[in-house]
Amino acid sequence: MAEGFRIPGPVMRWRHAGAAIGLAVLLGACGGFTPGPIMRGQAAAGGAGDVAACRVVFAAIDRSVGTAGVGDAEAARIAGLPYLRIARFLASFRHRDLDPGAEAAWLDRLAALDRQARTVELANLPAAGQRALGAEIEAIVGRPESPLDGVRRCAAILRRHDFADTGRIEALRRTAYVPDHYAFWPQLFGLYPVSAVAVAAGFESWKVEFLADFADAPEAGPPTAGLSVYRPPATAALLPPRAVAAILAGARRNPLGIAEPTGRDLRALVETFAPVWQVE
């Protein structure tokens, strides 16, 4: 799940007066909660006021990010759960029979995806947008709080509230997927069948022209002049298959059984499977 570089978007136009008006409207829509108790509340106990305020915090952040055009598209949002996001690999676990520990670990990873995305989004907000959002969140919670701190605190509050009902995890399984972006009807009635033939023919021609060089055996002896070679250090020891299997088995000792080697094990695997690059 590689992280990419994101470019900041335009400055959001939001000021304190607008924040106060928007806050009053949003709070009025949140189950009848009034601004007074929420704006005076200091504790993060996860009561009704905290839950309503946290939903407004996430709505304010999403609105700021959307206005500035700096939304992160790497992981998909999950409707109704603004503190969780999903990627295709993690979406595969919704079809598995998970015990309570594995379900909690799954939610942890979905929450981590959202924190990663929001860290990027908030960093890419223009300075004026960051200041305006900070002032808006302060008005909501009644004390200074950075947007990222608000994300961390409110994610915990909303998760405790939403998943107190054990049936919510089953509802999440039905909605935790990454939507595709294929347009079925244009594909069906457009030029896709015709263009696919041309693309396939062009790809076959490209393979003949460019992949033949990769089939040649590497030249014996030292590299020729003008050829740079990139390889693991000479001291690297190649792991035998049994050692690789042992490392991967040990790296899966987590509730979801995801292989996550670290430290020396990760380095040994990288050195064992690293390609040798010869670049002119």
Coordinates of C-alpha atoms in Angstrom, one line a residue:
M1 CA 0.0 0.0 0.0
A2 CA 2.3 2.6 -1.2
E3 CA 1.9 6.2 -0.2
G4 CA 2.1 8.8 -2.9
F5 CA 2.9 12.5 -3.0
R6 CA 0.0 14.9 -2.9
I7 CA -0.1 18.5 -4.1
P8 CA -2.0 21.1 -2.0
G9 CA -5.1 22.5 -3.6
P10 CA -6.6 26.0 -3.5
V11 CA -7.2 28.0 -0.3
M12 CA -10.5 27.4 1.4
R13 CA -12.7 30.5 2.1
W14 CA -14.0 30.0 5.6
R15 CA -14.0 32.5 8.4
H16 CA -15.1 32.6 12.1
A17 CA -18.6 34.1 11.4
G18 CA -19.3 31.5 8.8
A19 CA -18.1 28.8 11.2
A20 CA -20.5 29.9 13.9
I21 CA -23.5 29.9 11.5
G22 CA -22.5 26.5 10.1
L23 CA -22.0 25.1 13.6
A24 CA -25.5 26.2 14.7
V25 CA -27.1 24.6 11.6
L26 CA -25.1 21.3 12.0
L27 CA -25.8 21.0 15.7
G28 CA -29.5 21.6 15.2
A29 CA -29.5 18.7 12.7
C30 CA -27.7 16.3 15.0
G31 CA -30.5 14.6 16.9
G32 CA -31.8 17.8 18.5
F33 CA -28.5 18.6 20.4
T34 CA -28.2 22.3 21.2
P35 CA -24.9 24.3 20.8
G36 CA -24.6 25.2 24.5
P37 CA -23.7 21.9 26.2
I38 CA -21.5 20.7 23.4
M39 CA -19.5 23.9 23.2
R40 CA -19.0 23.9 26.9
G41 CA -18.1 20.2 27.2
Q42 CA -14.4 19.6 28.0
A43 CA -14.4 15.8 28.7
A44 CA -14.0 13.1 26.0
A45 CA -16.2 10.6 27.9
G46 CA -18.1 9.6 24.8
G47 CA -21.5 10.8 26.0
A48 CA -24.3 11.9 23.7
G49 CA -22.9 15.5 23.5
D50 CA -19.4 14.2 22.7
V51 CA -20.7 11.9 20.0
A52 CA -22.8 14.7 18.4
A53 CA -19.9 17.1 18.6
C54 CA -17.5 14.6 17.1
R55 CA -19.8 14.0 14.1
V56 CA -19.7 17.8 13.6
V57 CA -15.9 17.8 13.8
F58 CA -15.6 15.2 11.1
A59 CA -18.2 17.0 9.0
A60 CA -16.2 20.3 9.3
I61 CA -12.9 18.6 8.4
D62 CA -14.5 16.9 5.4
R63 CA -16.1 20.1 4.2
S64 CA -12.7 22.0 4.5
V65 CA -10.9 19.2 2.6
G66 CA -13.5 19.1 -0.1
T67 CA -13.6 22.9 -0.5
A68 CA -9.8 23.0 -0.9
G69 CA -9.8 20.0 -3.2
V70 CA -7.1 18.1 -1.3
G71 CA -9.0 14.9 -0.6
D72 CA -6.9 11.7 -0.5
A73 CA -8.1 9.0 -3.0
E74 CA -5.8 6.2 -1.9
A75 CA -8.4 4.5 0.5
A76 CA -12.2 4.6 0.0
R77 CA -14.5 6.2 2.6
I78 CA -17.2 4.1 4.3
A79 CA -20.6 5.7 4.4
G80 CA -21.7 6.8 7.8
L81 CA -18.4 6.0 9.5
P82 CA -16.1 9.0 8.8
Y83 CA -13.3 7.6 11.0
L84 CA -12.8 4.4 8.9
R85 CA -11.5 3.9 5.3
I86 CA -11.1 0.8 3.3
A87 CA -8.6 -0.6 0.7
R88 CA -9.0 -3.7 -1.5
F89 CA -6.7 -5.9 0.6
L90 CA -8.5 -5.1 3.9
A91 CA -11.9 -5.3 2.1
S92 CA -11.1 -9.0 1.5
F93 CA -11.5 -9.7 5.3
R94 CA -15.2 -8.8 5.3
H95 CA -15.9 -12.2 3.8
R96 CA -13.9 -14.1 6.4
D97 CA -15.2 -15.6 9.7
L98 CA -13.4 -13.4 12.2
D99 CA -13.4 -13.9 15.9
P100 CA -13.9 -10.8 18.2
G101 CA -10.1 -10.2 18.4
A102 CA -9.7 -10.3 14.7
E103 CA -12.7 -8.0 14.2
A104 CA -11.1 -5.5 16.5
A105 CA -7.8 -5.8 14.7
W106 CA -9.7 -5.2 11.4
L107 CA -11.3 -2.1 12.7
D108 CA -7.9 -0.9 14.0
R109 CA -6.5 -1.1 10.5
L110 CA -9.5 0.6 8.9
A111 CA -9.1 3.4 11.4
A112 CA -5.4 3.6 10.7
L113 CA -6.1 4.0 7.0
D114 CA -8.4 7.0 7.8
R115 CA -5.8 8.6 10.1
Q116 CA -3.1 8.2 7.3
A117 CA -5.4 9.8 4.8
R118 CA -6.5 12.6 7.0
T119 CA -2.9 13.4 8.0
V120 CA -2.1 13.9 4.3
E121 CA -5.3 15.9 3.7
L122 CA -4.8 18.2 6.6
A123 CA -1.2 18.8 5.8
N124 CA -2.2 19.7 2.2
L125 CA -4.8 22.3 3.4
P126 CA -3.6 25.8 2.6
A127 CA -2.4 27.8 5.7
A128 CA -5.6 29.9 5.7
G129 CA -7.7 26.8 5.5
Q130 CA -5.9 25.2 8.4
R131 CA -6.3 28.3 10.6
A132 CA -10.0 28.5 9.8
L133 CA -10.6 24.8 10.5
G134 CA -8.7 25.1 13.8
A135 CA -11.0 28.0 14.8
E136 CA -14.1 26.1 13.8
I137 CA -13.1 23.0 15.8
E138 CA -12.3 25.2 18.8
A139 CA -15.8 26.6 18.5
I140 CA -17.3 23.1 18.4
V141 CA -15.4 21.5 21.3
G142 CA -15.0 24.6 23.5
R143 CA -11.2 24.5 23.7
P144 CA -8.2 24.7 21.3
E145 CA -7.6 21.4 19.5
S146 CA -5.7 20.7 16.4
P147 CA -7.7 19.1 13.6
L148 CA -5.5 16.0 13.7
D149 CA -5.9 15.7 17.5
G150 CA -9.6 16.1 17.0
V151 CA -9.5 13.2 14.5
R152 CA -7.7 10.9 17.0
R153 CA -10.0 11.8 19.9
C154 CA -13.3 11.7 18.0
A155 CA -12.4 8.5 16.1
A156 CA -12.1 6.7 19.5
I157 CA -15.4 8.2 20.8
L158 CA -17.4 7.4 17.7
R159 CA -16.0 3.9 17.4
R160 CA -17.0 3.1 21.0
H161 CA -20.4 4.5 20.4
D162 CA -21.1 3.0 17.0
F163 CA -19.8 -0.5 17.7
A164 CA -21.4 -0.8 21.2
D165 CA -24.1 -2.6 19.2
T166 CA -22.5 -5.9 18.1
G167 CA -24.7 -6.0 15.0
R168 CA -22.9 -3.0 13.6
I169 CA -19.9 -5.1 12.5
E170 CA -22.2 -7.1 10.3
A171 CA -23.6 -4.0 8.7
L172 CA -20.0 -2.9 8.2
R173 CA -19.2 -6.1 6.3
R174 CA -21.9 -5.2 3.8
T175 CA -20.6 -1.7 3.2
A176 CA -16.8 -2.0 3.6
Y177 CA -15.8 -2.4 -0.1
V178 CA -13.9 -0.3 -2.6
P179 CA -16.3 0.8 -5.4
D180 CA -15.0 0.4 -8.9
H181 CA -15.0 3.2 -11.4
Y182 CA -16.0 1.3 -14.5
A183 CA -18.9 2.8 -16.6
F184 CA -20.8 -0.3 -17.6
W185 CA -23.2 1.1 -20.2
P186 CA -20.6 3.2 -22.1
Q187 CA -18.4 0.1 -22.2
L188 CA -21.2 -2.0 -23.5
F189 CA -22.5 0.4 -26.2
G190 CA -19.3 2.4 -26.9
L191 CA -16.1 1.6 -28.7
Y192 CA -14.6 -0.7 -26.0
P193 CA -15.0 -3.9 -28.0
V194 CA -13.3 -2.4 -31.0
S195 CA -10.6 -0.5 -29.2
A196 CA -9.8 -3.6 -27.1
V197 CA -8.7 -5.5 -30.2
A198 CA -6.4 -2.7 -31.3
V199 CA -4.9 -2.3 -27.8
A200 CA -4.3 -6.1 -27.6
A201 CA -2.6 -6.1 -31.0
G202 CA -0.4 -3.2 -30.0
F203 CA 0.5 -4.8 -26.7
E204 CA 1.7 -8.0 -28.5
S205 CA 3.8 -5.9 -30.8
W206 CA 5.3 -4.0 -27.9
K207 CA 6.2 -7.2 -26.1
V208 CA 8.1 -8.5 -29.2
E209 CA 10.0 -5.3 -29.5
F210 CA 10.9 -4.6 -25.9
L211 CA 10.8 -7.8 -23.8
A212 CA 13.3 -9.9 -25.9
D213 CA 16.2 -8.1 -24.2
F214 CA 15.0 -9.3 -20.8
A215 CA 15.1 -12.9 -21.9
D216 CA 18.8 -12.8 -22.7
A217 CA 21.2 -14.4 -20.1
P218 CA 23.3 -11.8 -18.2
E219 CA 26.8 -11.4 -19.5
A220 CA 29.5 -13.3 -17.6
G221 CA 32.4 -11.4 -16.0
P222 CA 32.7 -7.9 -14.7
P223 CA 30.3 -5.2 -16.0
T224 CA 31.3 -3.5 -19.2
A225 CA 32.2 0.2 -19.3
G226 CA 29.2 2.4 -18.9
L227 CA 27.1 -0.2 -17.2
S228 CA 26.0 0.4 -13.6
V229 CA 25.1 -2.5 -11.5
Y230 CA 22.8 -2.3 -8.4
R231 CA 22.6 -5.4 -6.2
P232 CA 22.5 -6.3 -2.5
P233 CA 25.8 -6.0 -0.6
A234 CA 28.3 -8.8 -1.1
T235 CA 27.9 -9.7 2.6
A236 CA 24.2 -10.5 2.1
A237 CA 23.3 -14.1 2.7
L238 CA 20.5 -15.6 0.6
L239 CA 18.0 -17.3 2.8
P240 CA 17.1 -21.0 2.0
P241 CA 13.3 -21.6 1.4
R242 CA 12.9 -23.2 4.9
A243 CA 14.2 -20.0 6.6
V244 CA 11.9 -17.8 4.4
A245 CA 8.9 -19.9 5.4
A246 CA 9.8 -19.7 9.1
I247 CA 10.1 -15.9 8.9
L248 CA 6.8 -15.5 7.2
A249 CA 5.1 -17.9 9.6
G250 CA 6.4 -15.9 12.6
A251 CA 5.4 -12.6 10.9
R252 CA 1.8 -13.7 10.8
R253 CA 1.3 -13.9 14.5
N254 CA -1.4 -11.2 14.7
P255 CA -5.2 -11.6 14.8
L256 CA -5.6 -11.2 11.1
G257 CA -2.7 -13.4 10.1
I258 CA -1.1 -10.7 7.9
A259 CA 2.6 -11.3 7.3
E260 CA 4.4 -8.2 8.5
P261 CA 8.1 -8.9 8.9
T262 CA 10.2 -6.2 10.5
G263 CA 13.8 -5.4 11.4
R264 CA 16.5 -8.0 10.5
D265 CA 13.9 -10.4 9.1
L266 CA 12.6 -7.8 6.7
R267 CA 16.1 -6.9 5.6
A268 CA 17.0 -10.6 5.1
L269 CA 13.9 -11.1 2.9
V270 CA 14.6 -8.0 0.8
E271 CA 18.3 -9.0 0.3
T272 CA 17.2 -12.6 -0.7
F273 CA 14.6 -11.5 -3.3
A274 CA 16.1 -8.3 -4.5
P275 CA 16.7 -8.1 -8.2
V276 CA 20.1 -7.2 -9.7
W277 CA 19.7 -4.1 -11.9
Q278 CA 22.2 -3.5 -14.8
V279 CA 21.6 0.0 -16.2
E280 CA 23.5 1.5 -19.1

